[in-house]
Tab-separated table of C-alpha atoms in Angstrom:
chain	number	residue	atom	x	y	z
A	1	MET	CA	0.000	0.000	0.000
A	2	LYS	CA	1.207	3.493	-0.875
A	3	THR	CA	-0.248	6.728	0.461
A	4	ILE	CA	0.444	9.892	-1.504
A	5	GLN	CA	-0.452	13.276	-0.050
A	6	VAL	CA	-2.015	15.738	-2.465
A	7	LYS	CA	-1.027	18.973	-0.728
A	8	LEU	CA	-3.485	21.780	-1.448
A	9	ALA	CA	-3.641	23.674	1.864
A	10	LYS	CA	-7.193	23.297	3.213
A	11	ARG	CA	-8.123	21.066	0.285
A	12	SER	CA	-5.332	18.522	0.858
A	13	TYR	CA	-6.217	14.837	0.716
A	14	LYS	CA	-4.722	11.367	0.613
A	15	ALA	CA	-4.532	9.070	-2.391
A	16	ILE	CA	-4.230	5.486	-1.167
A	17	CYS	CA	-3.231	2.910	-3.786
A	18	GLY	CA	-2.660	-0.817	-3.515
A	19	PHE	CA	-4.119	-4.272	-3.122
A	20	GLY	CA	-6.553	-4.729	-0.214
A	21	VAL	CA	-6.804	-1.007	0.580
A	22	ILE	CA	-10.607	-0.902	0.240
A	23	LYS	CA	-10.851	-2.283	3.774
A	24	ASN	CA	-9.617	1.125	4.986
A	25	LEU	CA	-12.588	2.989	3.481
A	26	ALA	CA	-14.853	3.305	6.521
A	27	ARG	CA	-11.955	4.101	8.836
A	28	GLU	CA	-10.908	6.973	6.570
A	29	ILE	CA	-14.495	8.239	6.346
A	30	LYS	CA	-14.670	8.338	10.132
A	31	ARG	CA	-11.276	10.027	10.389
A	32	LEU	CA	-12.368	12.745	7.984
A	33	ASN	CA	-15.788	13.102	9.671
A	34	LEU	CA	-17.484	13.204	6.272
A	35	GLY	CA	-20.981	12.327	7.456
A	36	SER	CA	-23.257	9.453	8.336
A	37	SER	CA	-24.893	8.781	4.930
A	38	ALA	CA	-23.052	7.618	1.810
A	39	TYR	CA	-24.615	8.225	-1.601
A	40	ILE	CA	-22.819	5.834	-3.958
A	41	ILE	CA	-22.960	6.650	-7.679
A	42	THR	CA	-21.940	3.726	-9.879
A	43	PHE	CA	-22.664	1.474	-12.849
A	44	SER	CA	-24.727	-1.701	-12.483
A	45	LYS	CA	-21.874	-4.081	-13.284
A	46	ILE	CA	-19.577	-2.363	-10.765
A	47	LYS	CA	-22.210	-2.566	-8.049
A	48	ASN	CA	-22.899	-6.228	-8.782
A	49	ARG	CA	-19.243	-7.221	-8.898
A	50	TYR	CA	-17.656	-5.086	-6.192
A	51	GLY	CA	-20.432	-3.323	-4.280
A	52	LYS	CA	-20.230	-5.906	-1.496
A	53	HIS	CA	-16.769	-4.633	-0.556
A	54	LEU	CA	-18.144	-1.140	0.066
A	55	VAL	CA	-21.215	-2.438	1.870
A	56	LYS	CA	-19.127	-4.590	4.213
A	57	SER	CA	-16.946	-1.657	5.194
A	58	LEU	CA	-19.794	0.856	5.574
A	59	LYS	CA	-22.112	-1.480	7.490
A	60	GLY	CA	-19.393	-2.356	9.948
A	61	SER	CA	-19.020	1.314	10.826
A	62	GLY	CA	-22.714	2.167	11.045
A	63	ILE	CA	-22.748	4.364	7.950
A	64	ASN	CA	-26.076	4.545	6.125
A	65	TYR	CA	-25.839	4.154	2.354
A	66	THR	CA	-27.703	3.876	-0.914
A	67	PHE	CA	-26.611	3.112	-4.474
A	68	LYS	CA	-27.547	5.280	-7.431
A	69	VAL	CA	-26.977	3.242	-10.592
A	70	VAL	CA	-26.570	5.135	-13.865
A	71	ALA	CA	-26.186	3.940	-17.449
A	72	ASP	CA	-22.712	2.694	-18.359
A	73	SER	CA	-22.015	5.313	-20.989
A	74	GLU	CA	-20.328	8.666	-21.541
A	75	ARG	CA	-23.870	9.866	-22.203
A	76	SER	CA	-24.549	9.640	-18.460
A	77	LYS	CA	-22.394	12.762	-18.207
A	78	SER	CA	-25.250	15.082	-19.168
A	79	LEU	CA	-27.180	17.866	-17.467
A	80	GLN	CA	-30.336	15.774	-17.757
A	81	SER	CA	-28.666	12.930	-15.875
A	82	CYS	CA	-27.390	15.374	-13.234
A	83	PHE	CA	-30.890	16.721	-12.665
A	84	ARG	CA	-32.318	13.242	-12.090
A	85	ILE	CA	-29.520	12.296	-9.703
A	86	LEU	CA	-29.803	15.549	-7.748
A	87	GLN	CA	-33.533	14.960	-7.247
A	88	HIS	CA	-32.839	11.437	-5.984
A	89	LEU	CA	-29.997	12.656	-3.750
A	90	ALA	CA	-32.208	15.308	-2.152
A	91	ARG	CA	-34.804	12.664	-1.276
A	92	PHE	CA	-32.117	10.464	0.288
A	93	ASP	CA	-30.534	13.313	2.248
A	94	LYS	CA	-32.770	13.189	5.315
A	95	ASN	CA	-30.220	13.786	8.071
A	96	LYS	CA	-28.287	16.531	6.254
A	97	LYS	CA	-24.991	14.654	6.670
A	98	VAL	CA	-24.623	13.088	3.249
A	99	PHE	CA	-21.460	12.593	1.212
A	100	ILE	CA	-20.916	11.030	-2.209
A	101	ILE	CA	-18.792	8.045	-3.180
A	102	ALA	CA	-17.806	7.983	-6.860
A	103	PHE	CA	-17.525	4.238	-7.436
A	104	GLY	CA	-16.411	3.629	-11.001
A	105	GLY	CA	-14.246	4.990	-13.787
A	106	GLY	CA	-13.752	8.422	-15.277
A	107	VAL	CA	-17.382	8.976	-16.259
A	108	ILE	CA	-18.579	8.214	-12.732
A	109	GLY	CA	-15.840	10.344	-11.187
A	110	ASP	CA	-16.519	13.370	-13.394
A	111	LEU	CA	-20.272	13.110	-12.898
A	112	SER	CA	-20.145	12.476	-9.145
A	113	GLY	CA	-17.661	15.254	-8.513
A	114	PHE	CA	-19.780	17.752	-10.415
A	115	ILE	CA	-22.908	16.739	-8.502
A	116	ALA	CA	-21.000	17.033	-5.212
A	117	SER	CA	-19.852	20.529	-6.190
A	118	ALA	CA	-23.385	21.639	-7.080
A	119	TYR	CA	-25.531	20.081	-4.337
A	120	LYS	CA	-25.971	22.560	-1.479
A	121	ARG	CA	-23.067	24.543	-2.951
A	122	GLY	CA	-20.739	21.668	-2.203
A	123	ILE	CA	-20.715	18.456	-0.186
A	124	PRO	CA	-17.796	16.041	0.388
A	125	TYR	CA	-17.060	13.254	-2.043
A	126	ILE	CA	-14.665	10.328	-2.264
A	127	GLN	CA	-13.171	8.756	-5.366
A	128	VAL	CA	-13.062	4.942	-5.449
A	129	PRO	CA	-11.831	4.353	-9.024
A	130	THR	CA	-12.383	0.985	-10.680
A	131	THR	CA	-10.596	1.509	-14.008
A	132	LEU	CA	-6.900	1.865	-14.721
A	133	LEU	CA	-7.509	5.211	-16.401
A	134	ALA	CA	-9.295	6.588	-13.341
A	135	CYS	CA	-6.657	5.212	-10.950
A	136	VAL	CA	-3.766	6.914	-12.741
A	137	ASP	CA	-5.468	10.093	-13.889
A	138	SER	CA	-9.064	11.235	-13.559
A	139	SER	CA	-9.601	10.434	-9.861
A	140	ILE	CA	-6.817	12.853	-8.889
A	141	GLY	CA	-6.946	16.615	-9.298
A	142	GLY	CA	-10.539	17.730	-8.811
A	143	LYS	CA	-11.601	18.262	-12.410
A	144	THR	CA	-15.312	17.521	-12.617
A	145	GLY	CA	-17.732	18.014	-15.447
A	146	VAL	CA	-20.461	16.943	-17.805
A	147	ASP	CA	-20.758	17.081	-21.569
A	148	LEU	CA	-22.870	19.119	-23.942
A	149	ASN	CA	-23.737	18.127	-27.492
A	150	LEU	CA	-21.115	20.605	-28.682
A	151	GLY	CA	-18.252	19.112	-26.701
A	152	LYS	CA	-16.791	17.220	-23.775
A	153	ASN	CA	-16.669	18.607	-20.204
A	154	LEU	CA	-18.001	22.020	-21.209
A	155	VAL	CA	-19.896	22.341	-17.902
A	156	GLY	CA	-17.899	21.672	-14.763
A	157	ALA	CA	-15.888	22.866	-11.802
A	158	PHE	CA	-12.632	22.339	-9.976
A	159	TYR	CA	-13.748	20.486	-6.861
A	160	GLN	CA	-11.307	18.278	-4.990
A	161	PRO	CA	-12.283	14.931	-3.444
A	162	ARG	CA	-11.646	14.417	0.256
A	163	LEU	CA	-10.050	11.032	-0.353
A	164	VAL	CA	-9.021	8.689	-3.170
A	165	ILE	CA	-8.829	4.942	-2.568
A	166	SER	CA	-7.578	2.911	-5.534
A	167	GLU	CA	-8.165	-0.803	-4.912
A	168	LEU	CA	-6.005	-2.330	-7.626
A	169	SER	CA	-7.627	-5.765	-7.384
A	170	PHE	CA	-10.758	-4.203	-8.914
A	171	LEU	CA	-8.842	-3.867	-12.189
A	172	ASN	CA	-8.829	-7.636	-12.718
A	173	SER	CA	-12.351	-7.495	-14.160
A	174	LEU	CA	-11.478	-4.943	-16.839
A	175	SER	CA	-11.549	-5.842	-20.512
A	176	ARG	CA	-8.322	-5.678	-22.477
A	177	ARG	CA	-9.667	-2.600	-24.232
A	178	GLN	CA	-10.282	-0.824	-20.913
A	179	ILE	CA	-6.789	-1.688	-19.686
A	180	ARG	CA	-5.287	-0.316	-22.884
A	181	ALA	CA	-7.310	2.883	-22.443
A	182	GLY	CA	-5.716	3.418	-19.045
A	183	PHE	CA	-2.298	2.606	-20.465
A	184	ALA	CA	-2.681	5.559	-22.849
A	185	GLU	CA	-2.744	7.947	-19.885
A	186	ILE	CA	0.251	6.132	-18.379
A	187	ILE	CA	2.177	6.771	-21.604
A	188	LYS	CA	1.134	10.419	-21.367
A	189	TYR	CA	2.711	10.824	-17.934
A	190	ALA	CA	5.946	9.246	-19.107
A	191	VAL	CA	6.124	11.442	-22.212
A	192	ILE	CA	5.468	14.712	-20.393
A	193	LYS	CA	7.452	14.165	-17.226
A	194	ASP	CA	9.520	10.999	-16.831
A	195	LYS	CA	12.048	9.715	-19.358
A	196	LEU	CA	13.077	6.817	-17.101
A	197	MET	CA	9.455	5.755	-16.754
A	198	PHE	CA	9.138	5.795	-20.541
A	199	LYS	CA	12.127	3.432	-20.792
A	200	TYR	CA	10.536	1.232	-18.131
A	201	LEU	CA	7.322	1.049	-20.173
A	202	GLU	CA	9.221	0.171	-23.339
A	203	ALA	CA	10.724	-2.797	-21.495
A	204	ASN	CA	7.773	-3.734	-19.270
A	205	HIS	CA	4.584	-2.731	-21.114
A	206	ALA	CA	3.442	-6.357	-21.269
A	207	LYS	CA	3.723	-6.706	-17.489
A	208	VAL	CA	1.712	-3.536	-16.846
A	209	LEU	CA	-0.931	-4.500	-19.405
A	210	GLY	CA	-1.035	-7.978	-17.849
A	211	LEU	CA	-1.685	-6.375	-14.431
A	212	ASP	CA	1.439	-7.839	-12.876
A	213	LYS	CA	1.157	-6.747	-9.238
A	214	GLN	CA	4.621	-5.304	-8.858
A	215	ALA	CA	4.675	-3.504	-12.213
A	216	LEU	CA	1.115	-2.228	-11.822
A	217	GLY	CA	1.696	-0.953	-8.292
A	218	TYR	CA	4.855	0.875	-9.331
A	219	ILE	CA	3.289	2.521	-12.385
A	220	VAL	CA	0.007	3.577	-10.745
A	221	ASN	CA	1.810	5.157	-7.819
A	222	ARG	CA	4.314	6.875	-10.105
A	223	CYS	CA	1.522	8.417	-12.193
A	224	VAL	CA	-0.384	9.567	-9.105
A	225	ARG	CA	2.775	11.114	-7.664
A	226	ILE	CA	3.501	12.976	-10.908
A	227	LYS	CA	-0.037	14.331	-11.084
A	228	ALA	CA	-0.009	15.328	-7.408
A	229	GLU	CA	3.242	17.242	-7.912
A	230	ILE	CA	1.772	19.094	-10.880
A	231	ILE	CA	-1.568	20.083	-9.359
A	232	GLN	CA	0.096	21.162	-6.120
A	233	GLN	CA	1.811	23.850	-8.188
A	234	ASP	CA	-1.236	24.812	-10.266
A	235	GLU	CA	-4.506	23.480	-8.861
A	236	ARG	CA	-6.881	25.392	-11.120
A	237	GLU	CA	-4.780	25.510	-14.291
A	238	GLU	CA	-4.113	29.232	-13.888
A	239	LYS	CA	-0.303	29.243	-14.144
A	240	GLY	CA	0.149	27.059	-17.201
A	241	ILE	CA	1.846	24.282	-15.219
A	242	ARG	CA	-1.151	21.952	-15.058
A	243	THR	CA	-1.765	22.500	-18.761
A	244	ILE	CA	0.891	19.903	-19.629
A	245	LEU	CA	-1.550	17.225	-18.436
A	246	ASN	CA	-3.513	18.012	-21.603
A	247	PHE	CA	-0.867	16.462	-23.854
A	248	GLY	CA	-2.791	14.611	-26.556
A	249	HIS	CA	-6.114	16.028	-25.402
A	250	THR	CA	-6.634	18.951	-27.798
A	251	LEU	CA	-7.182	16.709	-30.810
A	252	GLY	CA	-7.986	13.681	-28.621
A	253	HIS	CA	-11.140	15.294	-27.267
A	254	ALA	CA	-12.040	16.386	-30.804
A	255	ILE	CA	-11.742	12.759	-31.951
A	256	GLU	CA	-14.009	11.629	-29.098
A	257	THR	CA	-16.581	14.296	-29.914
A	258	ALA	CA	-16.487	13.646	-33.668
A	259	GLY	CA	-17.097	9.959	-32.977
A	260	GLY	CA	-20.079	10.674	-30.747
A	261	TYR	CA	-18.189	9.087	-27.811
A	262	GLN	CA	-18.845	5.724	-29.468
A	263	LYS	CA	-16.136	5.194	-32.090
A	264	TYR	CA	-13.167	5.607	-29.739
A	265	ASN	CA	-13.055	5.494	-25.960
A	266	HIS	CA	-11.172	8.195	-24.069
A	267	GLY	CA	-7.859	6.380	-23.895
A	268	GLU	CA	-7.922	5.433	-27.577
A	269	ALA	CA	-8.704	9.021	-28.559
A	270	ILE	CA	-5.903	10.340	-26.345
A	271	ALA	CA	-3.471	7.833	-27.866
A	272	LEU	CA	-4.326	9.196	-31.311
A	273	GLY	CA	-4.122	12.742	-29.951
A	274	MET	CA	-0.628	12.074	-28.573
A	275	ILE	CA	0.531	10.785	-31.944
A	276	LEU	CA	-0.876	13.880	-33.649
A	277	ALA	CA	0.698	16.219	-31.064
A	278	SER	CA	4.022	14.406	-31.496
A	279	ARG	CA	3.667	14.742	-35.268
A	280	ILE	CA	3.123	18.501	-34.893
A	281	SER	CA	6.178	18.634	-32.606
A	282	LYS	CA	8.195	16.924	-35.335
A	283	LYS	CA	6.869	19.265	-38.029
A	284	LEU	CA	7.961	22.232	-35.879
A	285	LYS	CA	11.391	20.580	-35.449
A	286	LEU	CA	10.964	20.306	-31.690
A	287	ILE	CA	11.733	16.568	-31.765
A	288	ASN	CA	13.497	14.294	-34.203
A	289	GLN	CA	12.168	11.291	-36.087
A	290	ASP	CA	13.611	8.793	-33.582
A	291	THR	CA	11.773	10.373	-30.642
A	292	TYR	CA	8.550	10.490	-32.632
A	293	LEU	CA	8.852	6.823	-33.590
A	294	ARG	CA	9.561	5.746	-29.998
A	295	ILE	CA	6.263	7.296	-28.910
A	296	VAL	CA	4.314	5.820	-31.816
A	297	ASN	CA	5.879	2.395	-31.306
A	298	LEU	CA	5.037	2.263	-27.591
A	299	ILE	CA	1.433	3.190	-28.371
A	300	LYS	CA	1.351	0.528	-31.091
A	301	LEU	CA	2.924	-2.130	-28.834
A	302	SER	CA	0.199	-1.517	-26.250
A	303	GLY	CA	-2.502	-2.336	-28.808
A	304	LEU	CA	-3.870	1.200	-28.999
A	305	PRO	CA	-4.851	2.703	-32.367
A	306	VAL	CA	-2.210	4.633	-34.277
A	307	GLN	CA	-4.397	5.716	-37.221
A	308	ILE	CA	-7.774	7.457	-37.312
A	309	LYS	CA	-10.302	5.273	-39.072
A	310	GLY	CA	-13.989	5.710	-39.804
A	311	LEU	CA	-14.224	9.404	-38.890
A	312	SER	CA	-14.490	12.544	-40.956
A	313	LEU	CA	-11.223	14.448	-40.551
A	314	LYS	CA	-13.026	17.719	-41.240
A	315	LYS	CA	-15.461	16.880	-38.437
A	316	ILE	CA	-12.516	16.389	-36.065
A	317	LEU	CA	-11.089	19.739	-37.131
A	318	ALA	CA	-14.432	21.444	-36.479
A	319	ALA	CA	-14.768	19.779	-33.073
A	320	GLN	CA	-11.392	21.023	-31.878
A	321	TYR	CA	-12.524	24.643	-32.211
A	322	ARG	CA	-15.148	24.014	-29.517
A	323	ASP	CA	-12.588	22.603	-27.094
A	324	LYS	CA	-11.896	24.431	-23.813
A	325	LYS	CA	-8.211	24.548	-24.708
A	326	PHE	CA	-9.002	27.230	-27.277
A	327	ILE	CA	-8.702	30.775	-25.941
A	328	GLY	CA	-10.981	32.821	-28.166
A	329	SER	CA	-9.955	31.774	-31.658
A	330	VAL	CA	-6.407	30.885	-30.594
A	331	ASN	CA	-5.572	27.199	-30.291
A	332	ARG	CA	-3.264	25.822	-27.615
A	333	PHE	CA	-1.279	22.613	-27.927
A	334	VAL	CA	0.939	20.820	-25.453
A	335	LEU	CA	3.908	19.713	-27.534
A	336	ILE	CA	7.175	18.002	-26.641
A	337	LYS	CA	10.837	18.959	-26.931
A	338	ASP	CA	11.956	15.515	-25.821
A	339	ILE	CA	10.522	12.606	-23.874
A	340	GLY	CA	10.032	14.106	-20.418
A	341	ARG	CA	10.065	17.736	-21.637
A	342	THR	CA	7.055	19.729	-22.830
A	343	ILE	CA	6.352	23.098	-24.344
A	344	ILE	CA	3.022	24.900	-24.764
A	345	LYS	CA	2.484	26.416	-28.190
A	346	ARG	CA	-0.356	28.727	-29.136
A	347	ASN	CA	-1.786	29.583	-32.522
A	348	ILE	CA	-0.439	26.605	-34.440
A	349	PRO	CA	-1.113	27.445	-38.113
A	350	LEU	CA	-4.222	25.826	-39.530
A	351	GLY	CA	-2.194	24.445	-42.417
A	352	ILE	CA	0.009	22.431	-40.037
A	353	ILE	CA	-3.024	21.039	-38.207
A	354	LYS	CA	-4.687	20.081	-41.495
A	355	ASP	CA	-1.500	18.488	-42.768
A	356	THR	CA	-1.138	16.555	-39.504
A	357	LEU	CA	-4.680	15.244	-39.859
A	358	GLY	CA	-4.175	14.507	-43.554
A	359	ILE	CA	-6.647	17.136	-44.769
A	360	PRO	CA	-5.710	18.904	-48.035
A	361	SER	CA	-4.911	22.561	-47.287
A	362	SER	CA	-7.408	23.671	-49.966
A	363	LEU	CA	-10.355	22.343	-47.904
């Protein structure tokens, strides 16, 4: 078990990662004095497979609870879904001491955190991630949000959890595709911040993807530590430091949106976005061909897509203009100068973006 402190003054919290750590849930709730009623937002399959672990811990400590099951889809991250959940939460909240447990992956975490930020102007919430992607990335940092038809996470808030407990044994039920999606974010952390970690992944990607306990524990904790270090310096993305976490996301989110959140999952879209951002970096002579190929090859070795298929490239281009990472009409890309070194570039010429996507400049 590893405990990493996310140090944010009054909003500081612990991220506990390991095998068997879920047994500490109720004890941590009591220590934090979060309340006496847990409102657990989750998917049906997560509740059925792992809900008993939460129930055992909560019951043993006298904490009242209820499950709110939502559809297992990115489409659950909508204002309509939020409204229904808030109505249900208000009916459950009889003793005025309710807190939320986000029990699932990134969709559940984003949705639950946003609801926690909105209900009564803010109630406590805990992240209990059940996907690799959520363990290494989305459960840490306090970004919450829901989608609009025009784009991903366009409505949201920075709202930190009070605790993150990543029970790594939960990952054993993930599909290979879900594991690969999480691995995309792991690659991201290595590319932006840790050259040695990138070398480790080149040599040990099969172990991480196979959920080898030692390799998995090392990588998850390394990613969480990197993210904690970044957000401690720039919690609300106001200084430009936290922005590097968006490597691969400018065009990655556009790919997700253009595919209606169905064609590619988040990790697959980010993998493609990282390749495109690396390609732009190469076009701007920030990196050489060898560095570019190392990134592409690691993504390919992990089984993630390396080419966009079945989507309109012009639709992707249009979707990127609605992304939050645009400031007015000025685009903003996180690019790389080397593995482990980033640079933020604004106003990348449209011709370079089109060429990167393979769109003729005349269109």
